[in-house]
Coordinates of C-alpha atoms and ligand atoms in Angstrom, one line a residue:
M4 CA 38.0 -14.8 -25.1
E5 CA 37.0 -13.7 -21.7
S6 CA 39.9 -11.3 -21.2
L7 CA 39.3 -10.0 -24.8
R8 CA 35.7 -9.2 -23.9
R9 CA 36.8 -7.5 -20.7
R10 CA 39.4 -5.5 -22.6
L11 CA 36.8 -4.4 -25.2
V12 CA 34.6 -3.3 -22.3
S13 CA 37.4 -1.4 -20.6
D14 CA 38.4 0.2 -23.9
H15 CA 34.8 1.4 -24.3
M16 CA 35.0 2.8 -20.7
A17 CA 38.3 4.5 -21.5
Q18 CA 36.7 6.3 -24.5
N19 CA 33.7 7.2 -22.3
N20 CA 35.7 9.1 -19.7
E21 CA 33.1 9.6 -17.0
P22 CA 33.6 6.3 -15.1
Q23 CA 37.4 6.9 -15.1
I24 CA 36.9 10.4 -13.7
R25 CA 34.6 9.2 -11.0
L26 CA 36.9 6.4 -10.0
K27 CA 39.7 8.9 -9.7
K28 CA 37.7 11.0 -7.3
L29 CA 36.7 7.9 -5.3
N30 CA 40.3 6.8 -5.2
A31 CA 41.4 10.2 -4.0
V32 CA 39.0 9.9 -1.0
L33 CA 40.1 6.3 -0.2
E34 CA 43.8 7.1 -0.5
G35 CA 45.8 6.7 2.6
A36 CA 43.0 5.1 4.7
K37 CA 43.5 1.8 6.6
S38 CA 39.9 1.1 7.6
L39 CA 36.5 1.8 5.9
L40 CA 33.0 1.5 7.4
I41 CA 30.4 0.7 4.8
V42 CA 26.9 1.4 6.0
M43 CA 23.8 0.0 4.4
Q44 CA 20.1 0.7 4.7
N45 CA 18.2 -1.0 7.6
N46 CA 17.1 -4.5 6.8
P47 CA 19.4 -4.5 3.7
D48 CA 18.2 -5.9 0.4
P49 CA 20.3 -7.7 -2.3
D50 CA 21.2 -4.4 -4.0
A51 CA 22.5 -3.0 -0.8
I52 CA 24.4 -6.1 0.0
A53 CA 25.9 -6.4 -3.5
A54 CA 26.9 -2.8 -3.6
A55 CA 28.6 -3.0 -0.2
A56 CA 30.5 -6.2 -1.3
A57 CA 31.6 -4.4 -4.5
L58 CA 32.8 -1.3 -2.7
R59 CA 34.7 -3.5 -0.3
E60 CA 36.3 -5.2 -3.3
I61 CA 37.5 -1.8 -4.7
A62 CA 38.8 -0.7 -1.2
N63 CA 40.6 -4.1 -0.7
N64 CA 42.1 -4.4 -4.2
L65 CA 43.1 -0.8 -4.9
H66 CA 44.0 0.4 -1.4
S67 CA 44.4 -2.7 0.9
I68 CA 41.8 -1.1 3.1
S69 CA 40.1 -3.4 5.7
C70 CA 36.4 -3.0 5.6
S71 CA 33.5 -3.4 8.0
L72 CA 29.9 -3.7 6.8
A73 CA 27.2 -2.5 9.1
H74 CA 23.4 -2.0 9.1
S75 CA 20.5 -1.7 11.5
G76 CA 17.5 -4.0 11.6
I77 CA 17.7 -7.6 10.5
V78 CA 18.4 -9.5 7.3
G79 CA 14.9 -10.9 7.3
R80 CA 14.3 -12.5 3.9
A81 CA 15.5 -16.0 3.5
E82 CA 16.9 -15.1 0.1
N83 CA 19.0 -12.3 1.5
Q84 CA 20.3 -14.5 4.3
A85 CA 21.2 -17.1 1.6
L86 CA 23.1 -14.4 -0.3
L87 CA 25.1 -13.4 2.8
A88 CA 26.0 -16.9 3.5
Y89 CA 27.1 -17.5 -0.1
L90 CA 29.2 -14.3 0.0
N91 CA 30.6 -15.2 3.3
L92 CA 30.0 -11.6 4.4
N93 CA 30.1 -10.7 8.0
M94 CA 27.8 -7.9 8.8
R95 CA 27.8 -5.9 12.0
P96 CA 24.9 -4.4 13.8
L97 CA 25.3 -0.6 13.3
D98 CA 24.7 0.2 17.0
T99 CA 27.8 -1.9 17.9
V100 CA 30.3 0.0 15.7
H101 CA 32.0 3.2 16.6
P102 CA 32.1 5.3 13.3
D103 CA 34.9 7.5 14.8
R104 CA 37.2 4.5 14.9
F105 CA 37.2 4.2 11.1
D106 CA 39.4 6.3 8.8
R107 CA 36.6 6.6 6.3
I108 CA 32.8 6.0 6.3
A109 CA 30.8 5.1 3.2
M110 CA 27.1 4.7 2.6
V111 CA 25.7 2.6 -0.3
D112 CA 22.2 2.2 -1.6
A113 CA 20.9 4.7 0.9
Q114 CA 21.6 8.3 1.9
P115 CA 22.2 10.0 5.3
G116 CA 19.1 11.3 7.1
A117 CA 16.7 9.1 5.0
G118 CA 14.2 7.1 7.0
N119 CA 15.6 3.8 6.1
V120 CA 19.1 4.3 7.7
D121 CA 19.8 4.7 11.3
L122 CA 23.3 6.2 11.2
D123 CA 23.4 9.5 13.1
P124 CA 23.0 12.0 10.3
T125 CA 25.6 14.3 12.0
V126 CA 28.3 11.7 11.4
P127 CA 30.4 13.1 8.5
L128 CA 30.4 10.8 5.5
D129 CA 33.3 10.4 3.0
I130 CA 31.4 8.4 0.3
V131 CA 27.8 8.1 -0.7
I132 CA 26.9 5.9 -3.7
D133 CA 23.1 5.5 -4.3
H134 CA 20.3 5.5 -6.8
H135 CA 17.5 7.2 -4.8
P136 CA 16.6 10.8 -5.4
I137 CA 19.4 13.0 -3.9
R138 CA 18.9 14.4 -0.4
R139 CA 20.2 17.7 1.0
E140 CA 22.3 15.9 3.7
T141 CA 24.1 13.9 1.0
R142 CA 25.7 16.9 -0.5
S143 CA 28.0 17.4 2.5
A144 CA 29.8 14.1 1.9
R145 CA 33.2 14.3 0.4
F146 CA 32.4 12.1 -2.5
T147 CA 28.9 11.5 -3.8
D148 CA 27.6 9.6 -6.8
V149 CA 23.8 9.5 -6.8
R150 CA 22.1 8.6 -10.0
S151 CA 18.4 8.5 -9.3
R152 CA 17.5 7.2 -12.8
Y153 CA 19.4 4.0 -12.3
G154 CA 17.5 0.9 -11.3
A155 CA 20.1 -0.4 -8.9
T156 CA 23.2 0.7 -7.0
S157 CA 24.7 -2.6 -8.2
T158 CA 24.8 -1.1 -11.8
I159 CA 26.7 1.9 -10.6
M160 CA 29.2 -0.3 -8.7
H161 CA 29.7 -2.5 -11.8
E162 CA 31.0 0.6 -13.6
Y163 CA 33.5 1.2 -10.8
L164 CA 34.8 -2.3 -10.9
L165 CA 35.2 -2.2 -14.7
A166 CA 36.9 1.3 -14.5
A167 CA 39.3 -0.1 -11.9
G168 CA 40.1 -3.1 -14.1
I169 CA 39.3 -5.4 -11.2
D170 CA 38.6 -9.0 -12.2
I171 CA 35.1 -9.5 -11.1
A172 CA 34.9 -12.8 -9.0
P173 CA 32.0 -15.0 -9.6
K174 CA 30.6 -14.3 -6.1
I175 CA 30.6 -10.5 -6.7
A176 CA 29.1 -11.0 -10.2
T177 CA 26.4 -13.2 -8.7
A178 CA 25.6 -10.7 -6.0
L179 CA 25.4 -7.8 -8.5
V180 CA 23.2 -9.7 -10.9
Y181 CA 20.8 -10.5 -8.0
G182 CA 20.9 -6.9 -6.8
I183 CA 20.0 -5.6 -10.3
R184 CA 17.3 -8.3 -10.7
S185 CA 15.7 -7.8 -7.4
D186 CA 15.7 -4.0 -7.5
T187 CA 14.2 -3.8 -11.0
Q188 CA 12.0 -7.0 -10.9
D189 CA 14.1 -8.7 -13.6
L190 CA 14.8 -5.4 -15.4
G191 CA 11.1 -4.7 -15.9
R192 CA 10.7 -1.9 -13.3
D193 CA 12.5 1.5 -13.1
S194 CA 15.4 0.1 -15.1
T195 CA 17.6 1.9 -17.7
R196 CA 19.8 0.6 -20.5
H197 CA 22.7 1.0 -18.0
D198 CA 21.0 -1.7 -15.8
V199 CA 20.4 -4.0 -18.8
Q200 CA 24.0 -3.5 -20.0
A201 CA 25.5 -4.2 -16.5
F202 CA 23.3 -7.3 -16.2
L203 CA 24.4 -8.6 -19.6
D204 CA 28.0 -8.0 -18.8
L205 CA 27.8 -9.7 -15.4
Y206 CA 25.6 -12.6 -16.1
P207 CA 28.2 -14.7 -17.9
E208 CA 30.5 -14.3 -14.8
A209 CA 27.8 -15.2 -12.3
N210 CA 27.3 -18.6 -10.7
V211 CA 23.9 -19.3 -11.9
R212 CA 23.5 -22.5 -9.8
A213 CA 24.3 -20.6 -6.7
L214 CA 21.9 -17.8 -7.7
G215 CA 19.2 -20.4 -8.3
R216 CA 19.7 -21.7 -4.8
I217 CA 19.6 -18.2 -3.4
V218 CA 16.4 -17.1 -5.1
S219 CA 14.6 -20.4 -4.1
A220 CA 16.0 -20.5 -0.5
E221 CA 14.0 -22.4 2.1
L222 CA 11.3 -20.3 3.7
P223 CA 10.2 -20.5 7.3
R224 CA 6.6 -21.3 8.1
T225 CA 6.2 -17.8 9.5
Y226 CA 6.7 -16.5 6.0
F227 CA 3.6 -18.3 4.8
A228 CA 1.6 -17.3 7.8
R229 CA 2.5 -13.7 7.1
L230 CA 1.8 -14.0 3.4
R231 CA -1.6 -15.5 4.2
N232 CA -2.3 -12.6 6.5
A233 CA -1.4 -10.1 3.8
L234 CA -3.7 -11.8 1.4
D235 CA -6.5 -12.1 3.9
R236 CA -6.4 -8.4 4.7
A237 CA -6.0 -7.1 1.1
I238 CA -8.9 -4.8 0.0
I239 CA -9.5 -3.8 -3.6
H240 CA -10.5 -0.2 -4.1
G241 CA -11.1 0.2 -7.9
D242 CA -7.7 -0.1 -9.5
R243 CA -5.8 0.1 -6.2
I244 CA -5.2 -2.5 -3.5
V245 CA -4.4 -1.9 0.2
S246 CA -3.3 -4.4 2.8
C247 CA -2.5 -3.5 6.5
L248 CA -0.4 -6.3 7.9
G249 CA -0.2 -5.3 11.5
T250 CA 2.8 -5.8 13.8
L251 CA 5.9 -7.4 12.2
E252 CA 9.5 -8.2 13.1
S253 CA 10.9 -6.6 9.9
P254 CA 9.3 -4.6 7.0
D255 CA 10.3 -7.3 4.5
M256 CA 6.8 -8.7 4.0
V257 CA 5.4 -5.2 3.6
A258 CA 7.6 -4.8 0.5
E259 CA 7.0 -8.3 -0.8
A260 CA 3.3 -8.2 -0.4
A261 CA 3.1 -4.8 -2.2
D262 CA 5.0 -6.4 -5.1
F263 CA 2.8 -9.4 -5.1
L264 CA -0.6 -7.7 -4.8
L265 CA 0.2 -5.4 -7.7
R266 CA -0.3 -8.4 -9.9
V267 CA -4.0 -8.6 -9.0
E268 CA -6.0 -8.3 -12.2
G269 CA -7.2 -4.7 -12.8
V270 CA -4.9 -3.3 -10.1
S271 CA -2.4 -0.6 -11.1
R272 CA -1.1 0.6 -7.6
S273 CA -0.6 -1.2 -4.3
I274 CA 0.2 -0.1 -0.8
C275 CA 1.1 -2.4 2.1
L276 CA 1.6 -1.2 5.7
G277 CA 3.0 -2.7 8.8
E278 CA 4.3 -1.7 12.2
V279 CA 7.9 -2.5 13.2
D280 CA 9.2 -1.4 16.6
G281 CA 6.6 1.4 16.8
W282 CA 7.4 2.7 13.3
V283 CA 4.9 2.5 10.5
H284 CA 6.4 1.1 7.2
A285 CA 4.5 1.4 4.0
S286 CA 5.6 0.1 0.6
L287 CA 4.0 1.5 -2.6
R288 CA 4.1 0.0 -6.1
A289 CA 2.8 1.0 -9.5
S290 CA 2.5 -0.9 -12.7
D291 CA 3.4 2.2 -14.8
R292 CA 6.0 4.9 -14.4
S293 CA 3.4 7.6 -15.0
F294 CA 1.8 6.9 -11.6
K295 CA 4.9 8.3 -9.8
V296 CA 4.4 6.6 -6.5
G297 CA 7.7 8.2 -5.3
V298 CA 5.9 11.6 -5.3
I299 CA 2.9 10.1 -3.5
A300 CA 5.2 8.6 -0.8
R301 CA 6.7 12.0 -0.2
K302 CA 3.2 13.5 0.2
L303 CA 2.2 10.7 2.6
A304 CA 5.2 11.2 4.8
A305 CA 4.6 15.0 4.8
R306 CA 6.4 16.4 7.8
R307 CA 5.9 13.5 10.1
G308 CA 8.2 11.0 8.6
Y309 CA 10.3 9.9 5.6
G310 CA 9.0 9.1 2.1
G311 CA 10.3 8.7 -1.4
G312 CA 11.5 6.4 -4.1
H313 CA 11.1 5.9 -7.7
H314 CA 8.2 6.1 -10.1
M315 CA 7.1 2.4 -9.7
L316 CA 8.3 1.7 -6.2
A317 CA 8.5 3.8 -3.1
A318 CA 8.4 3.6 0.6
V319 CA 7.2 5.6 3.7
Q320 CA 8.5 5.4 7.2
I321 CA 6.7 7.2 10.0
P322 CA 8.5 7.3 13.4
P323 CA 6.6 6.6 16.7
R324 CA 4.7 9.6 18.2
T325 CA 6.6 11.3 21.0
R326 CA 3.4 10.9 23.1
P327 CA 2.1 7.4 22.4
T328 CA -1.6 7.1 21.7
A329 CA -3.8 4.3 23.1
D330 CA -4.3 2.7 19.7
G331 CA -0.5 2.6 18.9
C332 CA 0.0 2.9 15.2
R333 CA -3.5 2.1 14.1
S334 CA -4.6 5.7 13.5
T335 CA -1.4 6.4 11.5
V336 CA -2.0 3.4 9.3
K337 CA -5.6 4.5 8.8
T338 CA -4.6 8.0 7.9
L339 CA -1.9 6.9 5.4
T340 CA -4.3 4.5 3.7
T341 CA -7.1 7.1 3.4
R342 CA -4.7 9.6 2.1
F343 CA -3.2 7.1 -0.4
L344 CA -6.6 6.4 -1.8
K345 CA -7.4 10.1 -2.0
L346 CA -4.1 11.0 -3.7
T347 CA -4.6 8.1 -6.2
G348 CA -8.1 8.9 -7.4
G349 CA -10.6 8.8 -4.6
G350 CA -12.8 6.1 -3.2
E351 CA -11.4 6.6 0.3
D352 CA -14.9 6.7 1.8
E353 CA -15.9 3.4 0.3
A354 CA -15.3 0.0 2.1
G355 CA -13.7 -1.7 -0.9
V356 CA -13.9 -5.3 -1.8
P357 CA -11.8 -8.1 0.0
L358 CA -9.3 -9.7 -2.4
C359 CA -10.0 -13.2 -1.2
D360 CA -13.7 -13.0 -1.0
A361 CA -15.1 -16.1 0.5
A362 CA -17.3 -16.6 -2.5
L363 CA -14.2 -17.1 -4.7
C364 CA -13.0 -20.2 -2.7
D365 CA -15.3 -22.5 -0.9
R366 CA -13.6 -23.2 2.5
D367 CA -16.6 -25.0 3.9
E368 CA -16.2 -27.9 1.5
P369 CA -14.8 -30.8 3.6
D370 CA -11.1 -31.7 3.0
P371 CA -11.0 -35.4 2.0
C372 CA -7.4 -35.5 3.4
M373 CA -8.4 -34.4 6.8
G374 CA -9.7 -36.5 9.6
Ligands
LIG423 MN1 18.8 -0.3 -4.4

């Protein structure tokens, strides 16, 4: 039954020639290589991890290439750490690998020269597979497959696995399902029918118990402290919400708080900002595609940094100033916030309303469990 389903799927793919043509081109680039370096975005998310694992699968299975996976930053979120442990993936810090020692270099779920990847943009890339809007630097790679309409790189990688006729192991299926789910917020955000189709194909092959354990991984106490900080600092400006989180170890909470705060009643766009190693990271979210926060992110970055993304989720990274100012990143955070409010409909001169207004919750009431 299973193999019949897979055969039907691969028959369908054979009629629709595109995936076969792409796979052929990818194979031509991998041909003859012994080693492959797969570079992910800094602080990789489940989509990046799943896409890297899937590309490794193709390189291993079709070409017996040994692969190294590398990224900068840290895998901060407990869920992502749990995913790595489940996949038994060994990731290397990008600054400890020598790209010139590899026969081929690939980048997945990111593009060269973007703000979220530290690989020297002058390093020639053989393969770029991604779903963010295409960048100029990407075009010089030998093989590029950038589909900005897709909700996840995992969806694209699923097509390659199918086209290659590779039996998708439960671990890979689980990772790809999680990659699609998390990049599209359970298919509700910036997803296409391709993402839905890939999800439906992969779900029966996934280990749902393992996935359940990954998505509800234990969270350290610092997580809750940072979440509380994000809530305490959230300010509502009409239908927008802003939270400046201050100094962080990784930008994970910036993205997570932006997702969470978008759910505030009456809010249609959110922005959260934080400082990591002197960089300012901002995550933008919108409840509707028409808000095009990717365009707003590009405008916010202007010439000082990197900005972009999709219609409903986007990010900005601003590098440290060459001459540091006394207030560190505070003025940058303030400028980004003011410009965000201006670009999304005004109100930048008003103070806004704190989300967790003291009047909404009586903290002075004595706690009967204390003392
Ligand atoms: Mn992605």
